[in-house]
Short mmCIF file of C-alpha atoms in Angstrom, two decimals:
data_model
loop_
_atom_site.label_atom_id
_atom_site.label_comp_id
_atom_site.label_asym_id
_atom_site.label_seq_id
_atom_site.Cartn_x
_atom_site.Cartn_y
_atom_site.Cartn_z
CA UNK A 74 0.00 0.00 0.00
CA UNK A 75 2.91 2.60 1.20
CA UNK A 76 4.17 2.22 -2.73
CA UNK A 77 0.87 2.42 -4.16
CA UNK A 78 0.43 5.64 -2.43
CA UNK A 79 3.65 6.91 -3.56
CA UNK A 80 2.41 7.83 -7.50
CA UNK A 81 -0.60 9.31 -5.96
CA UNK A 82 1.26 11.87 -3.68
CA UNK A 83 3.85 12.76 -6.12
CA UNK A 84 1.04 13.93 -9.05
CA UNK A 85 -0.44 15.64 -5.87
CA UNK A 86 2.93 17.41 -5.12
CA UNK A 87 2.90 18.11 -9.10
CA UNK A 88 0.01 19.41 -9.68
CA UNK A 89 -0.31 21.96 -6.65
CA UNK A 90 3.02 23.46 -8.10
CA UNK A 91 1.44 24.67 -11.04
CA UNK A 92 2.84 26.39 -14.33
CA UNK A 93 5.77 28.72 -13.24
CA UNK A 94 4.87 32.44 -13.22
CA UNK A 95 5.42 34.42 -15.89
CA UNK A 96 8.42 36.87 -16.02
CA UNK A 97 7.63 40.89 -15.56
CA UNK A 98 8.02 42.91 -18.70
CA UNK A 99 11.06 44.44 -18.97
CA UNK A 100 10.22 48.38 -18.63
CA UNK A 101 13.03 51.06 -20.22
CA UNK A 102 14.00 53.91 -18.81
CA UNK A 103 13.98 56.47 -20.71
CA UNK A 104 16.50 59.63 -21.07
CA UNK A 105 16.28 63.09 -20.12
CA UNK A 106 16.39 63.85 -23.74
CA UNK A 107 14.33 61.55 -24.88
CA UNK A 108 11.72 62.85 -22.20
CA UNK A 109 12.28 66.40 -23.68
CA UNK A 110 12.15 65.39 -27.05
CA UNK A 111 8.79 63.66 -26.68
CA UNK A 112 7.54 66.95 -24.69
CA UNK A 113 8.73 69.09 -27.67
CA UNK A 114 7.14 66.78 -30.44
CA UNK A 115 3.82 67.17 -28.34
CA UNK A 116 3.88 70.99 -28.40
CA UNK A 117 2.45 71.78 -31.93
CA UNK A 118 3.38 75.66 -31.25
CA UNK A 119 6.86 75.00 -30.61
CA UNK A 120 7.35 72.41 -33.71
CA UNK A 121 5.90 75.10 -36.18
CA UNK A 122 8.15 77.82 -34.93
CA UNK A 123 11.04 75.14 -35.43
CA UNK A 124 10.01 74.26 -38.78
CA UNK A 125 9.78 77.99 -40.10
CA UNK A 126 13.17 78.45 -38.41
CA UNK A 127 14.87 75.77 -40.57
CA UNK A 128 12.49 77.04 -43.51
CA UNK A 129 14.04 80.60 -42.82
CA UNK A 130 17.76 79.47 -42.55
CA UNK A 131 17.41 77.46 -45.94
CA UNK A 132 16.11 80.82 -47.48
CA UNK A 133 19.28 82.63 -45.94
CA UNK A 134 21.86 79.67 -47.34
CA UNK A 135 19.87 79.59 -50.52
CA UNK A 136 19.20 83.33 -51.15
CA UNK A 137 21.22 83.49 -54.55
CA UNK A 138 19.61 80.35 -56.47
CA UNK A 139 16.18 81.25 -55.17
CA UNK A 140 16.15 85.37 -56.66
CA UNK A 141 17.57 83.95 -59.55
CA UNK A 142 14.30 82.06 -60.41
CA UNK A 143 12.29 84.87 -60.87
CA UNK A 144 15.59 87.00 -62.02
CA UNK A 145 15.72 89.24 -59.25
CA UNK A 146 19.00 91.28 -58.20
CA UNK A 147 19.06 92.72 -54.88
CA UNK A 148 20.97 95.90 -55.62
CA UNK A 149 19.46 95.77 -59.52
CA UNK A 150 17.55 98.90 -59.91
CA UNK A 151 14.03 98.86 -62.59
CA UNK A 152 13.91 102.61 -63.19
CA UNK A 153 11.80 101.93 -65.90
CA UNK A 154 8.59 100.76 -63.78
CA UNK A 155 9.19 103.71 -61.77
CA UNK A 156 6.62 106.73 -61.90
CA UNK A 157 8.69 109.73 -62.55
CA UNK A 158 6.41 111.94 -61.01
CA UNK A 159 5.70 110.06 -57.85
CA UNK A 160 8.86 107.74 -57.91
CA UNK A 161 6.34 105.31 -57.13
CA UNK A 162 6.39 101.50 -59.13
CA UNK A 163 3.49 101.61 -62.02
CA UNK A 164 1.23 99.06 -61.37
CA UNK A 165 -1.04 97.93 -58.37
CA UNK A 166 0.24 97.06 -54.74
CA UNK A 167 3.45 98.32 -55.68
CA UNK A 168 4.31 96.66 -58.79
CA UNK A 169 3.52 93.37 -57.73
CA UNK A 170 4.14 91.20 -60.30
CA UNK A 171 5.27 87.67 -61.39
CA UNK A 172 8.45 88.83 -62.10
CA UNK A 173 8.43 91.22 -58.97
CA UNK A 174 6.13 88.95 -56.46
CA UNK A 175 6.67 91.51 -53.48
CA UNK A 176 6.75 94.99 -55.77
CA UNK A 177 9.07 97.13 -55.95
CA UNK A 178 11.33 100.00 -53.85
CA UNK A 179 9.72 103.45 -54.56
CA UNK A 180 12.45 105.34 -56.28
CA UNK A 181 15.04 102.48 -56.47
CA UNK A 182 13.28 100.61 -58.25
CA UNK A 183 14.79 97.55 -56.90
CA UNK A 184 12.83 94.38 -56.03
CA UNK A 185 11.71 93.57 -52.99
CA UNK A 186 11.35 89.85 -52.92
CA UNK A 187 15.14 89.60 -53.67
CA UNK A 188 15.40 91.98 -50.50
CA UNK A 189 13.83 90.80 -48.49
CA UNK A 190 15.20 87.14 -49.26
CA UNK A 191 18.79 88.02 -49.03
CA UNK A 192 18.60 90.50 -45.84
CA UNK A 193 17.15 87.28 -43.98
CA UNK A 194 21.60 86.31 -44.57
CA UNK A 195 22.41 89.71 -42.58
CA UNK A 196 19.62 89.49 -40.08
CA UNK A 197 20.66 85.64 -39.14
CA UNK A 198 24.20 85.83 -39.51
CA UNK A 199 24.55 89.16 -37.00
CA UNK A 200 21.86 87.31 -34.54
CA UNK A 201 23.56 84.21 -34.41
CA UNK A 202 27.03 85.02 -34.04
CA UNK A 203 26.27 87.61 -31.20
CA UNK A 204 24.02 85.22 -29.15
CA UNK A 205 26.77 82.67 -29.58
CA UNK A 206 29.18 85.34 -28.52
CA UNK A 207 27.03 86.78 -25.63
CA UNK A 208 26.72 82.43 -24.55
CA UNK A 209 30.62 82.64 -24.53
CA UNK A 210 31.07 85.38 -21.96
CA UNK A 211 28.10 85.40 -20.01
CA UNK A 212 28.34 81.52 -19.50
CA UNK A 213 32.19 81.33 -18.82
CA UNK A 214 31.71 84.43 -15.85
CA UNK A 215 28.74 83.18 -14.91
CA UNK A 216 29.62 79.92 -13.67
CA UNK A 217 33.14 81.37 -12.70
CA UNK A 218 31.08 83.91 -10.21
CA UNK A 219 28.67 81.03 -8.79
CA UNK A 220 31.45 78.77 -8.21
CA UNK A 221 33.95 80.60 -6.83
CA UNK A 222 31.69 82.81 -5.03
CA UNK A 223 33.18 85.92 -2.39
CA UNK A 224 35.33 88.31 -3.99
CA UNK A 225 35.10 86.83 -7.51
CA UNK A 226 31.59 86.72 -7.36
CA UNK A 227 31.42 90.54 -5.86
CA UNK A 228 33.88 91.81 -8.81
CA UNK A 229 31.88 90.43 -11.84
CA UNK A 230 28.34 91.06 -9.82
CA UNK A 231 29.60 94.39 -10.11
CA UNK A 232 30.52 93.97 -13.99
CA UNK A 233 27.70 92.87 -14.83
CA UNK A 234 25.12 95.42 -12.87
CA UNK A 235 28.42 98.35 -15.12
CA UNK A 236 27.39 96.69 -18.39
CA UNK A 237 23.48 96.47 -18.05
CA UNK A 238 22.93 100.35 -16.84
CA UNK A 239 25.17 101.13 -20.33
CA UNK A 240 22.16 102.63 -22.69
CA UNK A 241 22.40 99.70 -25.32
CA UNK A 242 20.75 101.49 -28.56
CA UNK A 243 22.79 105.06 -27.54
CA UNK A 244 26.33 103.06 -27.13
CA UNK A 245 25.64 101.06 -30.17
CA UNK A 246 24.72 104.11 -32.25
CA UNK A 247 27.52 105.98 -31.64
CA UNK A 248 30.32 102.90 -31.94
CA UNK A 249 29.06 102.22 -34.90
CA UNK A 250 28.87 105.12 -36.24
CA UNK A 251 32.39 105.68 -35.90
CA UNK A 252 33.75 102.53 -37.57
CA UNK A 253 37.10 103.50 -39.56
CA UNK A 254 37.17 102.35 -42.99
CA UNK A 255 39.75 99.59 -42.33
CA UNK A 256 40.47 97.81 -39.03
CA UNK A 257 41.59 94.04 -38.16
CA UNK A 258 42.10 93.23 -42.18
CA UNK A 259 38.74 93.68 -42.63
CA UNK A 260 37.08 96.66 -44.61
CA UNK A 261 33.56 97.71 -45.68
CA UNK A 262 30.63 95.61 -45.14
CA UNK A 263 32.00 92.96 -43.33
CA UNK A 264 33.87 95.71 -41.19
CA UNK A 265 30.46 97.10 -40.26
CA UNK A 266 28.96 93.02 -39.91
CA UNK A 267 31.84 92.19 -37.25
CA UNK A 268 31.08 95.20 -35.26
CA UNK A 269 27.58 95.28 -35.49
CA UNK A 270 28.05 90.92 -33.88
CA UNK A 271 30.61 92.63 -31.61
CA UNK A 272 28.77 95.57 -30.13
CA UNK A 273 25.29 93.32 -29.30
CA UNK A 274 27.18 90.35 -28.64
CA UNK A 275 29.30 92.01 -26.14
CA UNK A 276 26.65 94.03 -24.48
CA UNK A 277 24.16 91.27 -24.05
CA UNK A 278 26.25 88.63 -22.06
CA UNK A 279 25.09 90.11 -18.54
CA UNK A 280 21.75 88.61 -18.83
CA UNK A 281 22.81 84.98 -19.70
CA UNK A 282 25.37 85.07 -17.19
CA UNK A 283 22.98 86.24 -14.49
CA UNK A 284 21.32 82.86 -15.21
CA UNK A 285 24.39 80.98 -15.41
CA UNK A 286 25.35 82.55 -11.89
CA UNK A 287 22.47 81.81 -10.50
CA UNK A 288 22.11 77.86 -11.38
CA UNK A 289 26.07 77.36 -10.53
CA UNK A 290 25.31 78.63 -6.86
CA UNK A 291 22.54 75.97 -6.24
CA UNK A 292 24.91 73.14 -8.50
CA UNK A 293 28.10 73.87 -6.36
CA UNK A 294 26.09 72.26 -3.21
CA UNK A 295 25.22 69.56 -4.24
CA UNK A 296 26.27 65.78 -4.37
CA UNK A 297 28.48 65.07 -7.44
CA UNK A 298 30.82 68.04 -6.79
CA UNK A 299 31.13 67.31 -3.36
CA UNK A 300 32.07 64.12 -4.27
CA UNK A 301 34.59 65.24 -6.89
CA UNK A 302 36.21 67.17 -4.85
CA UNK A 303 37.08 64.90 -2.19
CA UNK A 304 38.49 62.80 -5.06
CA UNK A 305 40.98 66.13 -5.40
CA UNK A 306 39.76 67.48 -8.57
CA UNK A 307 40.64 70.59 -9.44
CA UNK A 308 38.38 73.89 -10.00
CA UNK A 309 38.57 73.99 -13.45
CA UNK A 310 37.60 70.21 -13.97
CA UNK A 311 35.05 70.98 -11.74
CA UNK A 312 33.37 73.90 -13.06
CA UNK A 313 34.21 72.18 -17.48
CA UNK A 314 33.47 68.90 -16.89
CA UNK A 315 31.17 68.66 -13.70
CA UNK A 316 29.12 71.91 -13.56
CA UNK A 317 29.15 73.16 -17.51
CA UNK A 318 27.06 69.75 -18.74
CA UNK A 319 23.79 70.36 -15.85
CA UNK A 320 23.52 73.95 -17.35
CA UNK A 321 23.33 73.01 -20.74
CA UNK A 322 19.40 73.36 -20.84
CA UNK A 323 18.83 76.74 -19.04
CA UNK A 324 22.02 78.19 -21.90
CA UNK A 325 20.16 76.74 -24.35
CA UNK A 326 16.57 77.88 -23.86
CA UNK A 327 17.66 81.54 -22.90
CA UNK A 328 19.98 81.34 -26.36
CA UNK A 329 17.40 80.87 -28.32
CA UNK A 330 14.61 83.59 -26.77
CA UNK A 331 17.99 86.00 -27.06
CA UNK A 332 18.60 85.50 -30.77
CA UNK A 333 15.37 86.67 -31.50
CA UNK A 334 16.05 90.10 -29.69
CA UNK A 335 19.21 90.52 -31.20
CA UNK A 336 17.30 90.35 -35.17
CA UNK A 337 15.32 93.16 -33.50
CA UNK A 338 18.29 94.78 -32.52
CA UNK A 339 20.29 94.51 -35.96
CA UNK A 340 17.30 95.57 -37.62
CA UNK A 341 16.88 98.64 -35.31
CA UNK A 342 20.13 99.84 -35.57
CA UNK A 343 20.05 99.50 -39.61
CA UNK A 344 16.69 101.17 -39.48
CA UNK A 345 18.19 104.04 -37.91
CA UNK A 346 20.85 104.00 -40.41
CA UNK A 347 24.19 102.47 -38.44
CA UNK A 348 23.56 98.78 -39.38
CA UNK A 349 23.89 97.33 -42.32
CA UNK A 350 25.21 100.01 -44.90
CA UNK A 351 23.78 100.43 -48.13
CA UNK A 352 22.90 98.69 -50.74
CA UNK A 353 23.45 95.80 -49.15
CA UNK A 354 20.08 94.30 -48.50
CA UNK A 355 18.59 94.40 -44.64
CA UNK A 356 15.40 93.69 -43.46
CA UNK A 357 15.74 96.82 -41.06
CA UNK A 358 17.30 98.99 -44.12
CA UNK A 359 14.60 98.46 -46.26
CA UNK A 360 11.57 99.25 -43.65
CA UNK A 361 13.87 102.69 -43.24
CA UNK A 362 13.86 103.16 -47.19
CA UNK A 363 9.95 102.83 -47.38
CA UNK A 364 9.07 104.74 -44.17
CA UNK A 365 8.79 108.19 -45.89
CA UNK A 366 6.26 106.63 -48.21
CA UNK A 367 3.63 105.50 -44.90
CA UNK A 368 0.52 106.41 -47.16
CA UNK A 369 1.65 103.62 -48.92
CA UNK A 370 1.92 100.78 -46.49
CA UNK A 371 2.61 97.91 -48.73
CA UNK A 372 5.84 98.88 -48.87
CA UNK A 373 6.78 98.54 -45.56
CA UNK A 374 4.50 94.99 -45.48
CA UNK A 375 7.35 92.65 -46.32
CA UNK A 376 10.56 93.57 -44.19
CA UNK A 377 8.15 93.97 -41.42
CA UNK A 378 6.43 90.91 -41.92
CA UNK A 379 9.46 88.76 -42.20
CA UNK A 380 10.72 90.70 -39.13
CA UNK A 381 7.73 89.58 -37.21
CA UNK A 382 7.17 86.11 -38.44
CA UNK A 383 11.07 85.38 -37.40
CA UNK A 384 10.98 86.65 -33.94
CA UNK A 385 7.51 84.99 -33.13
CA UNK A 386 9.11 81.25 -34.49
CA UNK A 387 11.69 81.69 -32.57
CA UNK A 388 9.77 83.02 -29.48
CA UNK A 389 7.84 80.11 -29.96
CA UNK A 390 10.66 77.24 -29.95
CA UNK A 391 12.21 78.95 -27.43
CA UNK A 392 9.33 78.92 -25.24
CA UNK A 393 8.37 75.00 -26.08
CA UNK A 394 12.14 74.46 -25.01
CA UNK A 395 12.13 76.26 -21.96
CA UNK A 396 8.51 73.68 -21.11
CA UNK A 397 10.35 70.74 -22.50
CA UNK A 398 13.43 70.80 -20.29
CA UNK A 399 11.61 71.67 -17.63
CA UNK A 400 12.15 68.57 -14.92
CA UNK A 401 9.21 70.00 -13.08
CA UNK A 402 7.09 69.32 -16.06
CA UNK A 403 4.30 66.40 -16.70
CA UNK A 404 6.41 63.16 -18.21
#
């Protein structure tokens, strides 16, 4: 009997195991730029401001090729559609016109679409290159003032408060107006172009590194450079290679809401006639050339539209950024 109750209590033991339980699924952790990336895909305002952004830098790269389909020359002058009692275009809205889709410049004569196309190359290249120099400065003494804090921190406190009560538009006006023809080997328009980058670049970098300052004193208490230090790292390890990489996202959102303001600025100062000289094409330069004809608005349509529609994409990236990086936000 004891081994015929043997089977029986064995299939028992079996069959109250059971099937083994299936593994968990295997869950992926995800980035903190893949988190911001799916926060940016999901913000339909800040995707359309990036995609006229890369629309508007293609027009800039490809300005030549793309007047040359409808034949225009920026600085080529159609006296012969001009009025010569007026010195308005002949024609309605300007002159508009497949040849001339945006008109024409009263008394020039010269094309707007063309223009306006190849001033987006002036208004981008000056914005870009002094927001990357403004990020250079601000973010180098601004993380040097958080980290090192006391007197270093006092001294370029103190810098920065010198630089932001300098009147901006006044300074800039009368720098430039006082380039020389020649200076650095370089002459003429791209004289004017590296001091117009200089003047707003170097002026700006107080507000970025106010930032920067202000993130590096909360980072310098905190775990990892703690830690690095009692390995005996050095400062400037510290502040390159430990500090520099966590402020990545606040440089990066207040870069791109600053080159926005600095287009406004370029196109300001060539408005008022120390920017870009002429005939090179500006978008600020050509709302200055149409001003005196304000009964006439259409004139003034174009420059100021691609003014606006710039600024607002890049208002509107800038802001999605800001949201998307924000660790606070909804994952």
């Amino acid at each position: 009997m004891g081994n015929g109750s043997e089977p029986s209590q064995t299939g028992g033991a079996v069959a109250l195991a059971g099937p083994e339980p299936a593994a968990a699924p295997r869950i992926e952790g995800r980035s903190l730029g893949q988190i911001a990336w799916m926060r940016l895909k999901r913000d339909k305002f800040a995707m359309g401001g990036a995609v006229v952004i890369v629309l508007l830098v293609l027009v800039a790269l490809l300005a030549t090729p793309i007047t040359a389909l409808v034949g225009g020359d920026p600085n080529a002058s159609h006296r012969d559609l001009i009025d010569g009692s007026s010195q308005l275009p002949t024609g309605a809205f300007g002159g508009m016109s497949w040849e001339h889709p945006f008109g024409l410049e009263p008394q020039s004569g010269r094309d707007l679409f063309s223009r306006v196309v190849h001033g987006a190359q002036v208004s981008l290249l000056v914005a870009f290159a002094s927001t990357l120099l403004s990020v250079l400065i601000g973010a180098t003494l601004g993380v040097v003032a958080g980290y090192f804090g006391g007197w270093v921190d006092a001294v370029i406190s103190r810098l920065m408060d010198a630089f932001l009560a300098f009147p901006l538009l006044v300074f800039a006006i009368s720098l430039v107006g006082v380039v020389p023809d020649q200076a650095l080997g370089l002459s003429g328009l791209s004289l004017r172009i590296a001091m117009l980058i200089f003047v707003i670049g170097f002026f700006s970098w107080p507000y970025i590194g106010r930032i920067v300052r202000g993130q590096t004193l909360s980072l310098r208490e905190r775990e990892f450079v703690d830690a690095a230090r009692s390995m005996g790292a050095r400062s400037p390890y510290i502040i390159f290679k430990e500090m520099l990489p966590n402020l990545v996202a606040p440089i990066l959102i207040y870069a791109t809401l600053l080159i926005p303001t600095n287009i406004l600025f370029e196109a300001a100062l060539s408005f008022l006639g120390v920017g870009v000289p002429p005939p090179t094409a500006s978008w600020g330069g050509t709302l200055s050339d149409a001003v005196q004809y304000y009964n006439t608005p259409h004139f003034m349509l174009w420059p100021g539209l691609a003014i606006f529609v710039t600024v607002l994409a890049f208002n509107m990236f800038g802001d999605g950024l800001r949201d998307a990086l924000d660790p606070k936000g909804n994952r």
